[in-house]
Amino acid sequence: MAANSEPMHVSINVPEVKLSSASGHRKMPVIGLGSAVDNIDESAMKSAVLESIKLGYRHFDTASLYGTESALGEAIAEALNLGLVASREELFITTKLWCSDAHRDLVVPALKKSLKTLQIEYVDLYLIHWPMSAKPSEKLRNDIPEEDLVALDYNGVWEAMEECQRHGLTKSIGVSNFSPKKIETILAFATIPPTVNQVRLITIIIDFNL
C-alpha cells in the first residue's frame, strides 16, 4: 500500500477563560501563537499563522513594535477567504501599545493604525506593552535611548485605553510587564480595570514579583 503523501493535521481544542471586564463577555483562548521574531520574514510568518489555524489555534499575539501586524493581517484575510475560519469572531487577536505612543493623545491613533495594518475592525485585547513612556517617534525602537524615556502618565494613558474599548476598537484592555504595585496604581482610578497582565516567561530571565 502506497504511503499517503498528504500532510496530516491534528486539530487541538484550546481551553478558554472569560475576561471579566471585556465587552460582550469575550473569552480568551489560554494558548496562542506569539509573533515576536528577530528577523521578520512576512511570508514565513503568514504561513506559520495559517498552519496554526489549521491545527486549531485561534489566539494570535502581535504588537506594533514587532512589525508582524501586516503578515498576521494577511493571514487572517486568507484564512477567511479559504474558509479555515467561518468568521473574524472565531479569532482572538492581541496587539500592544508601544512606549513612544504611550501618551494620552496618541493611544487611539496608535490602535487605529494597528487595525489598519491588521486589516480588521477591532482587536480582542489591547495591551500597554511596558509600564513606561518614551518621546513620540515615527520609528518604533526596542532600544530606546535613556534620554528619551519619560514617566508614564498612568491616568491619561489608561483613560485613552478605556476610550478604545468604549468605541469598539478593542473588546478588552490590559497591561504587559506591570508589577503588582503599578497595577494597583491603575486600579485606584480605572472605570474599566485591566483584564490581563501579560508577562514573559524566559528561563534565564524570571521576575518572581510578576
mmCIF file of C-alpha atoms in Angstrom:
data_model
loop_
_atom_site.group_PDB
_atom_site.id
_atom_site.type_symbol
_atom_site.label_atom_id
_atom_site.label_comp_id
_atom_site.label_asym_id
_atom_site.label_seq_id
_atom_site.Cartn_x
_atom_site.Cartn_y
_atom_site.Cartn_z
ATOM 1 C CA MET A 1 0.000 0.000 0.000
ATOM 2 C CA ALA A 2 1.415 3.351 -1.007
ATOM 3 C CA ALA A 3 2.024 5.791 1.804
ATOM 4 C CA ASN A 4 -0.201 8.832 1.924
ATOM 5 C CA SER A 5 1.929 11.835 0.987
ATOM 6 C CA GLU A 6 -0.628 14.375 2.202
ATOM 7 C CA PRO A 7 0.347 16.080 5.494
ATOM 8 C CA MET A 8 -1.816 15.091 8.448
ATOM 9 C CA HIS A 9 -3.276 17.919 10.511
ATOM 10 C CA VAL A 10 -4.241 17.190 14.105
ATOM 11 C CA SER A 11 -6.674 19.768 15.433
ATOM 12 C CA ILE A 12 -6.295 20.884 19.045
ATOM 13 C CA ASN A 13 -9.023 22.018 21.408
ATOM 14 C CA VAL A 14 -7.744 25.034 23.363
ATOM 15 C CA PRO A 15 -9.470 25.901 26.674
ATOM 16 C CA GLU A 16 -10.783 29.441 27.082
ATOM 17 C CA VAL A 17 -11.040 31.825 30.017
ATOM 18 C CA LYS A 18 -13.677 34.529 30.392
ATOM 19 C CA LEU A 19 -12.256 38.051 30.561
ATOM 20 C CA SER A 20 -14.014 39.837 33.418
ATOM 21 C CA SER A 21 -14.047 43.383 32.035
ATOM 22 C CA ALA A 22 -14.294 42.572 28.327
ATOM 23 C CA SER A 23 -17.111 43.824 26.118
ATOM 24 C CA GLY A 24 -19.629 41.178 25.117
ATOM 25 C CA HIS A 25 -18.390 38.563 27.609
ATOM 26 C CA ARG A 26 -15.387 37.806 25.368
ATOM 27 C CA LYS A 27 -13.446 34.628 26.130
ATOM 28 C CA MET A 28 -9.714 34.246 25.520
ATOM 29 C CA PRO A 29 -8.031 31.014 24.395
ATOM 30 C CA VAL A 30 -5.366 30.286 27.030
ATOM 31 C CA ILE A 31 -2.826 29.176 24.410
ATOM 32 C CA GLY A 32 -1.859 31.348 21.477
ATOM 33 C CA LEU A 33 0.826 31.903 18.881
ATOM 34 C CA GLY A 34 3.250 34.750 19.501
ATOM 35 C CA SER A 35 4.805 36.682 16.631
ATOM 36 C CA ALA A 36 7.865 38.387 18.127
ATOM 37 C CA VAL A 37 10.858 37.488 15.945
ATOM 38 C CA ASP A 38 14.374 38.866 15.476
ATOM 39 C CA ASN A 39 14.371 38.887 11.682
ATOM 40 C CA ILE A 40 10.959 39.364 10.101
ATOM 41 C CA ASP A 41 10.074 37.115 7.177
ATOM 42 C CA GLU A 42 6.499 38.113 6.339
ATOM 43 C CA SER A 43 5.916 35.124 4.058
ATOM 44 C CA ALA A 44 7.096 32.673 6.715
ATOM 45 C CA MET A 45 5.032 34.426 9.391
ATOM 46 C CA LYS A 46 1.923 34.312 7.232
ATOM 47 C CA SER A 47 2.435 30.602 6.562
ATOM 48 C CA ALA A 48 3.010 29.903 10.258
ATOM 49 C CA VAL A 49 -0.265 31.606 11.184
ATOM 50 C CA LEU A 50 -2.223 29.743 8.513
ATOM 51 C CA GLU A 51 -0.799 26.389 9.571
ATOM 52 C CA SER A 52 -1.559 27.220 13.202
ATOM 53 C CA ILE A 53 -5.170 27.997 12.311
ATOM 54 C CA LYS A 54 -5.423 24.624 10.573
ATOM 55 C CA LEU A 55 -4.172 22.996 13.786
ATOM 56 C CA GLY A 56 -6.813 24.735 15.867
ATOM 57 C CA TYR A 57 -5.054 27.848 17.157
ATOM 58 C CA ARG A 58 -7.343 30.860 17.430
ATOM 59 C CA HIS A 59 -5.356 33.272 19.612
ATOM 60 C CA PHE A 60 -2.599 35.293 17.921
ATOM 61 C CA ASP A 61 -0.388 37.813 19.698
ATOM 62 C CA THR A 62 1.391 40.683 17.972
ATOM 63 C CA ALA A 63 2.498 44.251 18.716
ATOM 64 C CA SER A 64 3.201 47.409 16.806
ATOM 65 C CA LEU A 65 6.872 47.048 17.776
ATOM 66 C CA TYR A 66 7.173 43.522 16.357
ATOM 67 C CA GLY A 67 6.487 44.584 12.792
ATOM 68 C CA THR A 68 4.355 41.463 12.278
ATOM 69 C CA GLU A 69 0.883 43.022 12.258
ATOM 70 C CA SER A 70 0.876 43.173 8.447
ATOM 71 C CA ALA A 71 1.727 39.476 7.989
ATOM 72 C CA LEU A 72 -0.841 38.493 10.609
ATOM 73 C CA GLY A 73 -3.471 40.623 8.875
ATOM 74 C CA GLU A 74 -2.706 38.980 5.535
ATOM 75 C CA ALA A 75 -3.021 35.540 7.137
ATOM 76 C CA ILE A 76 -6.359 36.428 8.739
ATOM 77 C CA ALA A 77 -7.725 37.651 5.404
ATOM 78 C CA GLU A 78 -6.560 34.497 3.628
ATOM 79 C CA ALA A 79 -7.910 32.210 6.365
ATOM 80 C CA LEU A 80 -11.335 33.827 5.973
ATOM 81 C CA ASN A 81 -11.134 33.612 2.186
ATOM 82 C CA LEU A 82 -10.184 29.919 2.312
ATOM 83 C CA GLY A 83 -12.871 29.108 4.863
ATOM 84 C CA LEU A 84 -10.371 27.986 7.512
ATOM 85 C CA VAL A 85 -12.489 30.022 9.941
ATOM 86 C CA ALA A 86 -16.121 30.898 9.404
ATOM 87 C CA SER A 87 -15.815 34.480 10.672
ATOM 88 C CA ARG A 88 -13.479 37.019 12.265
ATOM 89 C CA GLU A 89 -15.223 36.353 15.583
ATOM 90 C CA GLU A 90 -13.587 32.901 15.756
ATOM 91 C CA LEU A 91 -10.168 34.520 16.156
ATOM 92 C CA PHE A 92 -8.729 36.276 19.194
ATOM 93 C CA ILE A 93 -6.203 38.957 18.241
ATOM 94 C CA THR A 94 -3.956 40.723 20.741
ATOM 95 C CA THR A 95 -1.738 43.696 19.944
ATOM 96 C CA LYS A 96 0.129 46.236 22.050
ATOM 97 C CA LEU A 97 0.764 49.938 22.507
ATOM 98 C CA TRP A 98 4.445 50.825 22.231
ATOM 99 C CA CYS A 99 6.190 53.199 24.636
ATOM 100 C CA SER A 100 6.548 56.082 22.175
ATOM 101 C CA ASP A 101 2.769 56.020 21.671
ATOM 102 C CA ALA A 102 2.006 55.738 25.400
ATOM 103 C CA HIS A 103 0.674 59.286 25.650
ATOM 104 C CA ARG A 104 -2.930 60.379 26.244
ATOM 105 C CA ASP A 105 -3.454 61.791 22.751
ATOM 106 C CA LEU A 106 -1.597 59.041 20.859
ATOM 107 C CA VAL A 107 -3.251 55.877 22.192
ATOM 108 C CA VAL A 108 -6.367 55.875 19.997
ATOM 109 C CA PRO A 109 -4.471 56.852 16.812
ATOM 110 C CA ALA A 110 -1.914 54.116 17.521
ATOM 111 C CA LEU A 111 -4.611 51.474 17.809
ATOM 112 C CA LYS A 112 -6.354 52.725 14.661
ATOM 113 C CA LYS A 113 -3.034 52.428 12.830
ATOM 114 C CA SER A 114 -2.618 48.847 14.079
ATOM 115 C CA LEU A 115 -6.155 47.990 12.979
ATOM 116 C CA LYS A 116 -5.458 49.346 9.502
ATOM 117 C CA THR A 117 -2.278 47.262 9.288
ATOM 118 C CA LEU A 118 -4.092 44.165 10.570
ATOM 119 C CA GLN A 119 -6.972 44.784 8.127
ATOM 120 C CA ILE A 120 -9.562 44.262 10.872
ATOM 121 C CA GLU A 121 -12.136 46.489 12.568
ATOM 122 C CA TYR A 122 -11.225 45.629 16.165
ATOM 123 C CA VAL A 123 -8.778 43.636 18.256
ATOM 124 C CA ASP A 124 -9.847 41.405 21.101
ATOM 125 C CA LEU A 125 -7.188 42.594 23.531
ATOM 126 C CA TYR A 126 -5.104 45.777 23.560
ATOM 127 C CA LEU A 127 -2.217 45.996 25.994
ATOM 128 C CA ILE A 128 0.163 48.683 27.224
ATOM 129 C CA HIS A 129 3.413 46.965 26.238
ATOM 130 C CA TRP A 130 5.595 48.267 29.096
ATOM 131 C CA PRO A 131 4.961 50.483 32.148
ATOM 132 C CA MET A 132 6.929 53.371 30.659
ATOM 133 C CA SER A 133 6.699 56.066 28.009
ATOM 134 C CA ALA A 134 9.176 57.453 25.523
ATOM 135 C CA LYS A 135 9.273 60.611 23.468
ATOM 136 C CA PRO A 136 6.885 60.299 20.498
ATOM 137 C CA SER A 137 8.590 58.947 17.395
ATOM 138 C CA GLU A 138 7.518 57.692 13.973
ATOM 139 C CA LYS A 139 10.143 54.945 14.176
ATOM 140 C CA LEU A 140 9.459 52.345 16.848
ATOM 141 C CA ARG A 141 12.614 51.245 18.643
ATOM 142 C CA ASN A 142 13.200 48.485 21.165
ATOM 143 C CA ASP A 143 16.484 50.061 22.278
ATOM 144 C CA ILE A 144 15.067 53.353 23.500
ATOM 145 C CA PRO A 145 17.819 55.817 24.499
ATOM 146 C CA GLU A 146 17.680 56.620 28.198
ATOM 147 C CA GLU A 147 17.321 60.327 27.461
ATOM 148 C CA ASP A 148 14.118 59.592 25.511
ATOM 149 C CA LEU A 149 12.390 57.800 28.402
ATOM 150 C CA VAL A 150 9.686 59.745 30.220
ATOM 151 C CA ALA A 151 7.354 58.960 33.111
ATOM 152 C CA LEU A 152 4.158 57.151 32.155
ATOM 153 C CA ASP A 153 1.003 59.211 32.584
ATOM 154 C CA TYR A 154 -0.997 56.385 34.147
ATOM 155 C CA ASN A 155 -4.252 58.333 34.370
ATOM 156 C CA GLY A 156 -4.151 59.828 30.894
ATOM 157 C CA VAL A 157 -2.968 56.713 29.072
ATOM 158 C CA TRP A 158 -5.409 54.426 30.836
ATOM 159 C CA GLU A 159 -8.306 56.794 30.157
ATOM 160 C CA ALA A 160 -7.396 56.588 26.469
ATOM 161 C CA MET A 161 -7.235 52.786 26.684
ATOM 162 C CA GLU A 162 -10.753 52.795 28.152
ATOM 163 C CA GLU A 163 -11.837 55.075 25.298
ATOM 164 C CA CYS A 164 -10.545 52.464 22.831
ATOM 165 C CA GLN A 165 -12.793 49.825 24.402
ATOM 166 C CA ARG A 166 -15.839 52.075 24.652
ATOM 167 C CA HIS A 167 -15.522 52.977 20.958
ATOM 168 C CA GLY A 168 -15.359 49.311 19.970
ATOM 169 C CA LEU A 169 -11.774 49.409 18.718
ATOM 170 C CA THR A 170 -10.931 46.622 21.159
ATOM 171 C CA LYS A 171 -13.025 44.149 23.130
ATOM 172 C CA SER A 172 -10.777 44.326 26.186
ATOM 173 C CA ILE A 173 -7.783 46.218 27.567
ATOM 174 C CA GLY A 174 -4.888 45.276 29.777
ATOM 175 C CA VAL A 175 -1.225 45.698 30.555
ATOM 176 C CA SER A 176 2.024 43.865 29.960
ATOM 177 C CA ASN A 177 5.065 43.518 32.232
ATOM 178 C CA PHE A 178 3.424 45.552 35.024
ATOM 179 C CA SER A 179 4.318 44.921 38.657
ATOM 180 C CA PRO A 180 1.508 44.441 41.209
ATOM 181 C CA LYS A 181 2.184 47.951 42.561
ATOM 182 C CA LYS A 182 1.803 49.508 39.118
ATOM 183 C CA ILE A 183 -1.443 47.605 38.529
ATOM 184 C CA GLU A 184 -2.732 48.891 41.881
ATOM 185 C CA THR A 185 -1.997 52.425 40.665
ATOM 186 C CA ILE A 186 -4.314 51.890 37.693
ATOM 187 C CA LEU A 187 -6.987 50.131 39.750
ATOM 188 C CA ALA A 188 -7.193 53.170 42.031
ATOM 189 C CA PHE A 189 -8.880 55.245 39.304
ATOM 190 C CA ALA A 190 -9.858 52.882 36.465
ATOM 191 C CA THR A 191 -13.503 52.589 35.457
ATOM 192 C CA ILE A 192 -12.599 49.581 33.290
ATOM 193 C CA PRO A 193 -9.972 47.533 35.141
ATOM 194 C CA PRO A 194 -7.151 45.775 33.283
ATOM 195 C CA THR A 195 -8.407 42.339 32.285
ATOM 196 C CA VAL A 196 -4.938 40.869 31.616
ATOM 197 C CA ASN A 197 -1.340 41.390 32.735
ATOM 198 C CA GLN A 198 0.763 39.630 30.112
ATOM 199 C CA VAL A 199 4.246 38.727 31.336
ATOM 200 C CA ARG A 200 7.075 36.976 29.574
ATOM 201 C CA LEU A 201 8.465 33.732 30.959
ATOM 202 C CA ILE A 202 12.061 33.080 29.938
ATOM 203 C CA THR A 203 14.124 30.527 31.849
ATOM 204 C CA ILE A 204 17.128 32.845 32.130
ATOM 205 C CA ILE A 205 15.050 35.967 32.946
ATOM 206 C CA ILE A 206 12.494 35.361 35.677
ATOM 207 C CA ASP A 207 10.836 38.129 37.674
ATOM 208 C CA PHE A 208 9.205 36.360 40.594
ATOM 209 C CA ASN A 209 7.363 39.574 41.558
ATOM 210 C CA LEU A 210 5.189 39.124 38.462
#
